mmCIF file of C-alpha atoms in Angstrom:
data_model
loop_
_atom_site.group_PDB
_atom_site.id
_atom_site.type_symbol
_atom_site.label_atom_id
_atom_site.label_comp_id
_atom_site.label_asym_id
_atom_site.label_seq_id
_atom_site.Cartn_x
_atom_site.Cartn_y
_atom_site.Cartn_z
ATOM 1 C CA UNK A 1 86.458 110.203 85.288
ATOM 2 C CA UNK A 2 85.560 113.221 87.364
ATOM 3 C CA UNK A 3 86.564 111.422 90.529
ATOM 4 C CA UNK A 4 89.969 110.485 89.153
ATOM 5 C CA UNK A 5 90.665 113.921 87.785
ATOM 6 C CA UNK A 6 89.625 115.545 91.026
ATOM 7 C CA UNK A 7 92.033 113.377 92.973
ATOM 8 C CA UNK A 8 94.893 114.604 90.829
ATOM 9 C CA UNK A 9 94.454 118.030 92.370
ATOM 10 C CA UNK A 10 95.004 116.847 95.933
ATOM 11 C CA UNK A 11 98.774 116.203 95.667
ATOM 12 C CA UNK A 12 99.312 119.513 93.847
ATOM 13 C CA UNK A 13 97.253 121.418 96.400
ATOM 14 C CA UNK A 14 99.135 119.865 99.298
ATOM 15 C CA UNK A 15 102.486 120.436 97.622
ATOM 16 C CA UNK A 16 101.781 124.180 97.377
ATOM 17 C CA UNK A 17 100.049 124.604 100.714
ATOM 18 C CA UNK A 18 102.445 122.900 103.129
ATOM 19 C CA UNK A 19 105.684 124.513 101.816
ATOM 20 C CA UNK A 20 103.990 127.899 102.103
ATOM 21 C CA UNK A 21 103.327 127.401 105.825
ATOM 22 C CA UNK A 22 106.706 125.805 106.451
ATOM 23 C CA UNK A 23 108.909 128.375 104.736
ATOM 24 C CA UNK A 24 106.856 131.373 105.767
ATOM 25 C CA UNK A 25 107.300 130.295 109.370
ATOM 26 C CA UNK A 26 111.055 129.892 108.803
ATOM 27 C CA UNK A 27 111.225 133.363 107.263
ATOM 28 C CA UNK A 28 109.487 134.887 110.249
ATOM 29 C CA UNK A 29 111.847 133.192 112.688
ATOM 30 C CA UNK A 30 115.176 133.113 110.859
ATOM 31 C CA UNK A 31 114.990 136.348 108.849
ATOM 32 C CA UNK A 32 112.666 138.613 110.827
ATOM 33 C CA UNK A 33 113.964 137.101 114.096
ATOM 34 C CA UNK A 34 110.537 136.483 115.606
ATOM 35 C CA UNK A 35 110.141 133.933 118.362
ATOM 36 C CA UNK A 36 108.264 130.699 117.728
ATOM 37 C CA UNK A 37 105.254 132.094 119.597
ATOM 38 C CA UNK A 38 105.351 135.411 117.746
ATOM 39 C CA UNK A 39 105.616 133.700 114.362
ATOM 40 C CA UNK A 40 102.663 131.493 115.246
ATOM 41 C CA UNK A 41 100.622 134.537 116.178
ATOM 42 C CA UNK A 42 101.723 136.253 112.970
ATOM 43 C CA UNK A 43 100.204 133.418 110.960
ATOM 44 C CA UNK A 44 96.961 133.544 112.937
ATOM 45 C CA UNK A 45 95.456 136.078 110.533
ATOM 46 C CA UNK A 46 95.843 133.582 107.701
ATOM 47 C CA UNK A 47 94.231 130.812 109.732
ATOM 48 C CA UNK A 48 91.283 132.977 110.764
ATOM 49 C CA UNK A 49 90.777 134.183 107.195
ATOM 50 C CA UNK A 50 90.686 130.612 105.927
ATOM 51 C CA UNK A 51 88.094 129.649 108.533
ATOM 52 C CA UNK A 52 85.894 132.674 107.854
ATOM 53 C CA UNK A 53 85.889 132.189 104.084
ATOM 54 C CA UNK A 54 85.392 128.432 104.231
ATOM 55 C CA UNK A 55 82.518 128.686 106.691
ATOM 56 C CA UNK A 56 80.862 131.842 105.421
ATOM 57 C CA UNK A 57 81.574 132.143 101.706
ATOM 58 C CA UNK A 58 82.836 128.927 100.099
ATOM 59 C CA UNK A 59 79.430 127.247 99.875
ATOM 60 C CA UNK A 60 77.824 130.305 98.310
ATOM 61 C CA UNK A 61 80.625 130.772 95.790
ATOM 62 C CA UNK A 62 80.591 127.102 94.800
ATOM 63 C CA UNK A 63 76.816 127.183 94.458
ATOM 64 C CA UNK A 64 76.978 130.241 92.223
ATOM 65 C CA UNK A 65 80.115 129.669 90.139
ATOM 66 C CA UNK A 66 80.669 125.920 90.418
ATOM 67 C CA UNK A 67 83.421 123.660 91.651
ATOM 68 C CA UNK A 68 85.768 124.167 88.714
ATOM 69 C CA UNK A 69 85.757 127.968 88.793
ATOM 70 C CA UNK A 70 86.294 128.043 92.553
ATOM 71 C CA UNK A 71 89.234 125.646 92.303
ATOM 72 C CA UNK A 72 90.910 127.527 89.478
ATOM 73 C CA UNK A 73 90.541 130.915 91.136
ATOM 74 C CA UNK A 74 91.732 129.512 94.454
ATOM 75 C CA UNK A 75 94.810 127.896 92.932
ATOM 76 C CA UNK A 76 95.637 131.054 90.991
ATOM 77 C CA UNK A 77 95.341 133.098 94.182
ATOM 78 C CA UNK A 78 97.680 130.680 95.948
ATOM 79 C CA UNK A 79 100.139 130.920 93.082
ATOM 80 C CA UNK A 80 99.977 134.709 93.162
ATOM 81 C CA UNK A 81 100.601 134.747 96.905
ATOM 82 C CA UNK A 82 103.619 132.486 96.479
ATOM 83 C CA UNK A 83 105.002 134.785 93.776
ATOM 84 C CA UNK A 84 104.719 137.687 96.200
ATOM 85 C CA UNK A 85 106.607 135.645 98.771
ATOM 86 C CA UNK A 86 109.497 135.146 96.343
ATOM 87 C CA UNK A 87 110.171 138.855 96.858
ATOM 88 C CA UNK A 88 110.464 138.769 100.634
ATOM 89 C CA UNK A 89 113.370 141.064 101.602
ATOM 90 C CA UNK A 90 116.077 140.440 104.159
ATOM 91 C CA UNK A 91 114.956 143.449 106.173
ATOM 92 C CA UNK A 92 111.245 143.264 105.646
ATOM 93 C CA UNK A 93 108.329 143.713 107.974
ATOM 94 C CA UNK A 94 105.340 141.560 108.785
ATOM 95 C CA UNK A 95 102.731 144.200 107.920
ATOM 96 C CA UNK A 96 104.244 145.231 104.592
ATOM 97 C CA UNK A 97 105.747 142.021 103.267
ATOM 98 C CA UNK A 98 104.095 139.032 104.944
ATOM 99 C CA UNK A 99 100.500 139.954 105.785
ATOM 100 C CA UNK A 100 99.255 140.860 102.258
ATOM 101 C CA UNK A 101 100.654 137.678 100.712
ATOM 102 C CA UNK A 102 99.440 135.505 103.578
ATOM 103 C CA UNK A 103 95.891 136.865 103.271
ATOM 104 C CA UNK A 104 95.902 136.225 99.512
ATOM 105 C CA UNK A 105 97.161 132.709 100.202
ATOM 106 C CA UNK A 106 94.393 132.225 102.753
ATOM 107 C CA UNK A 107 91.821 133.250 100.160
ATOM 108 C CA UNK A 108 93.272 130.772 97.704
ATOM 109 C CA UNK A 109 93.352 127.907 100.194
ATOM 110 C CA UNK A 110 89.794 128.541 101.315
ATOM 111 C CA UNK A 111 88.491 128.704 97.749
ATOM 112 C CA UNK A 112 90.352 125.620 96.525
ATOM 113 C CA UNK A 113 90.224 123.124 99.378
ATOM 114 C CA UNK A 114 86.505 122.336 99.574
ATOM 115 C CA UNK A 115 85.978 122.241 95.779
ATOM 116 C CA UNK A 116 89.004 119.947 95.406
ATOM 117 C CA UNK A 117 87.507 117.550 97.936
ATOM 118 C CA UNK A 118 84.078 117.757 96.333
ATOM 119 C CA UNK A 119 85.485 117.128 92.854
ATOM 120 C CA UNK A 120 87.435 114.126 94.072
ATOM 121 C CA UNK A 121 84.323 112.594 95.643
ATOM 122 C CA UNK A 122 81.737 113.635 93.083
ATOM 123 C CA UNK A 123 81.545 110.231 91.399
ATOM 124 C CA UNK A 124 81.459 108.185 94.599
ATOM 125 C CA UNK A 125 78.233 106.399 95.382
ATOM 126 C CA UNK A 126 76.712 106.526 98.866
ATOM 127 C CA UNK A 127 78.350 103.224 99.790
ATOM 128 C CA UNK A 128 81.753 104.478 98.560
ATOM 129 C CA UNK A 129 81.801 107.817 100.364
ATOM 130 C CA UNK A 130 83.922 106.650 103.296
ATOM 131 C CA UNK A 131 86.460 104.938 101.047
ATOM 132 C CA UNK A 132 86.636 107.937 98.720
ATOM 133 C CA UNK A 133 87.140 110.297 101.658
ATOM 134 C CA UNK A 134 89.971 108.140 102.979
ATOM 135 C CA UNK A 135 91.649 108.018 99.580
ATOM 136 C CA UNK A 136 91.395 111.791 99.187
ATOM 137 C CA UNK A 137 92.905 112.423 102.616
ATOM 138 C CA UNK A 138 95.689 109.902 101.999
ATOM 139 C CA UNK A 139 96.488 111.405 98.610
ATOM 140 C CA UNK A 140 96.551 114.878 100.116
ATOM 141 C CA UNK A 141 98.933 113.803 102.883
ATOM 142 C CA UNK A 142 101.238 112.025 100.456
ATOM 143 C CA UNK A 143 101.208 115.009 98.128
ATOM 144 C CA UNK A 144 102.032 117.323 101.016
ATOM 145 C CA UNK A 145 104.957 115.185 102.156
ATOM 146 C CA UNK A 146 106.376 114.725 98.663
ATOM 147 C CA UNK A 147 105.875 118.404 97.846
ATOM 148 C CA UNK A 148 107.595 119.549 101.017
ATOM 149 C CA UNK A 149 110.511 117.190 100.416
ATOM 150 C CA UNK A 150 110.905 118.498 96.867
ATOM 151 C CA UNK A 151 110.805 122.126 97.989
ATOM 152 C CA UNK A 152 113.307 121.434 100.783
ATOM 153 C CA UNK A 153 115.692 119.958 98.227
ATOM 154 C CA UNK A 154 115.133 122.924 95.928
ATOM 155 C CA UNK A 155 115.713 125.407 98.746
ATOM 156 C CA UNK A 156 118.850 123.608 99.875
ATOM 157 C CA UNK A 157 120.284 123.622 96.368
ATOM 158 C CA UNK A 158 119.511 127.302 95.854
ATOM 159 C CA UNK A 159 120.828 128.238 99.290
ATOM 160 C CA UNK A 160 124.082 126.382 98.668
ATOM 161 C CA UNK A 161 124.690 128.467 95.564
ATOM 162 C CA UNK A 162 124.005 131.739 97.328
ATOM 163 C CA UNK A 163 126.593 133.707 99.271
ATOM 164 C CA UNK A 164 125.147 136.182 101.756
ATOM 165 C CA UNK A 165 121.541 135.523 102.679
ATOM 166 C CA UNK A 166 121.679 131.868 101.677
ATOM 167 C CA UNK A 167 118.624 131.073 103.802
ATOM 168 C CA UNK A 168 116.568 133.755 102.091
ATOM 169 C CA UNK A 169 117.695 132.564 98.660
ATOM 170 C CA UNK A 170 116.504 129.101 99.586
ATOM 171 C CA UNK A 171 113.170 130.434 100.821
ATOM 172 C CA UNK A 172 112.645 132.284 97.546
ATOM 173 C CA UNK A 173 113.412 129.141 95.552
ATOM 174 C CA UNK A 174 110.922 127.095 97.594
ATOM 175 C CA UNK A 175 108.177 129.692 97.186
ATOM 176 C CA UNK A 176 108.887 129.888 93.447
ATOM 177 C CA UNK A 177 108.707 126.114 93.056
ATOM 178 C CA UNK A 178 105.454 125.952 95.004
ATOM 179 C CA UNK A 179 104.027 128.772 92.868
ATOM 180 C CA UNK A 180 104.701 126.788 89.706
ATOM 181 C CA UNK A 181 102.958 123.789 91.272
ATOM 182 C CA UNK A 182 99.893 125.918 92.087
ATOM 183 C CA UNK A 183 99.755 127.414 88.590
ATOM 184 C CA UNK A 184 100.189 123.988 86.998
ATOM 185 C CA UNK A 185 97.381 122.619 89.169
ATOM 186 C CA UNK A 186 95.146 125.510 88.083
ATOM 187 C CA UNK A 187 95.902 124.799 84.420
ATOM 188 C CA UNK A 188 95.234 121.066 84.798
ATOM 189 C CA UNK A 189 91.990 121.782 86.633
ATOM 190 C CA UNK A 190 90.893 124.149 83.875
ATOM 191 C CA UNK A 191 91.693 121.587 81.183
ATOM 192 C CA UNK A 192 90.690 118.300 82.785
ATOM 193 C CA UNK A 193 87.899 118.969 85.236
ATOM 194 C CA UNK A 194 84.497 119.148 83.649
ATOM 195 C CA UNK A 195 80.973 118.016 84.207
ATOM 196 C CA UNK A 196 81.021 118.233 88.018
ATOM 197 C CA UNK A 197 77.586 118.116 89.639
ATOM 198 C CA UNK A 198 75.991 120.904 91.566
ATOM 199 C CA UNK A 199 77.343 121.439 95.040
ATOM 200 C CA UNK A 200 74.215 120.168 96.711
ATOM 201 C CA UNK A 201 74.534 116.826 94.903
ATOM 202 C CA UNK A 202 78.128 116.066 95.874
ATOM 203 C CA UNK A 203 78.704 113.637 98.769
ATOM 204 C CA UNK A 204 81.031 115.153 101.358
ATOM 205 C CA UNK A 205 81.416 112.149 103.656
#
């Protein structure tokens, strides 16, 4: 049961993660008028933060607080970051409006990703590790694609109803929808995920 419940988190995680990157990049280019290169560099802080936390802190936090707590906190942090992004202004700045939310999102991603994978694979036997890993990755990719498509539709609908700043209205709608997905995933994890083994006992593939 743990394996099945863990896999439920992969689509939700992907659905929140991918729209965040996609629409934040659009905001940087279409609203703040940054070039493609500049917007990529602007998101570098988030990427570096994710790497640092995943490599340096995730294992320790999982070992101390467990898979479930790390997932819930990570998903809540992602949801909080997405809520902040629903307030992005038309004449904002990277340092004041984008960087704080992107760093909070990076914290959430780093805390949630590894525990989600571990929870999904925790019931797999040694001979099933490769299959379980493939199923987790496939589920994550499908969840990301479906989530992005849903948020694109939501943004398009909201943007069509807006007058001035239709793009920004659409961005806000997409971030809001993704935030609800992250919060729902946190709630489901809190309710459904239980009895996961210690981090050292979980096969990572």
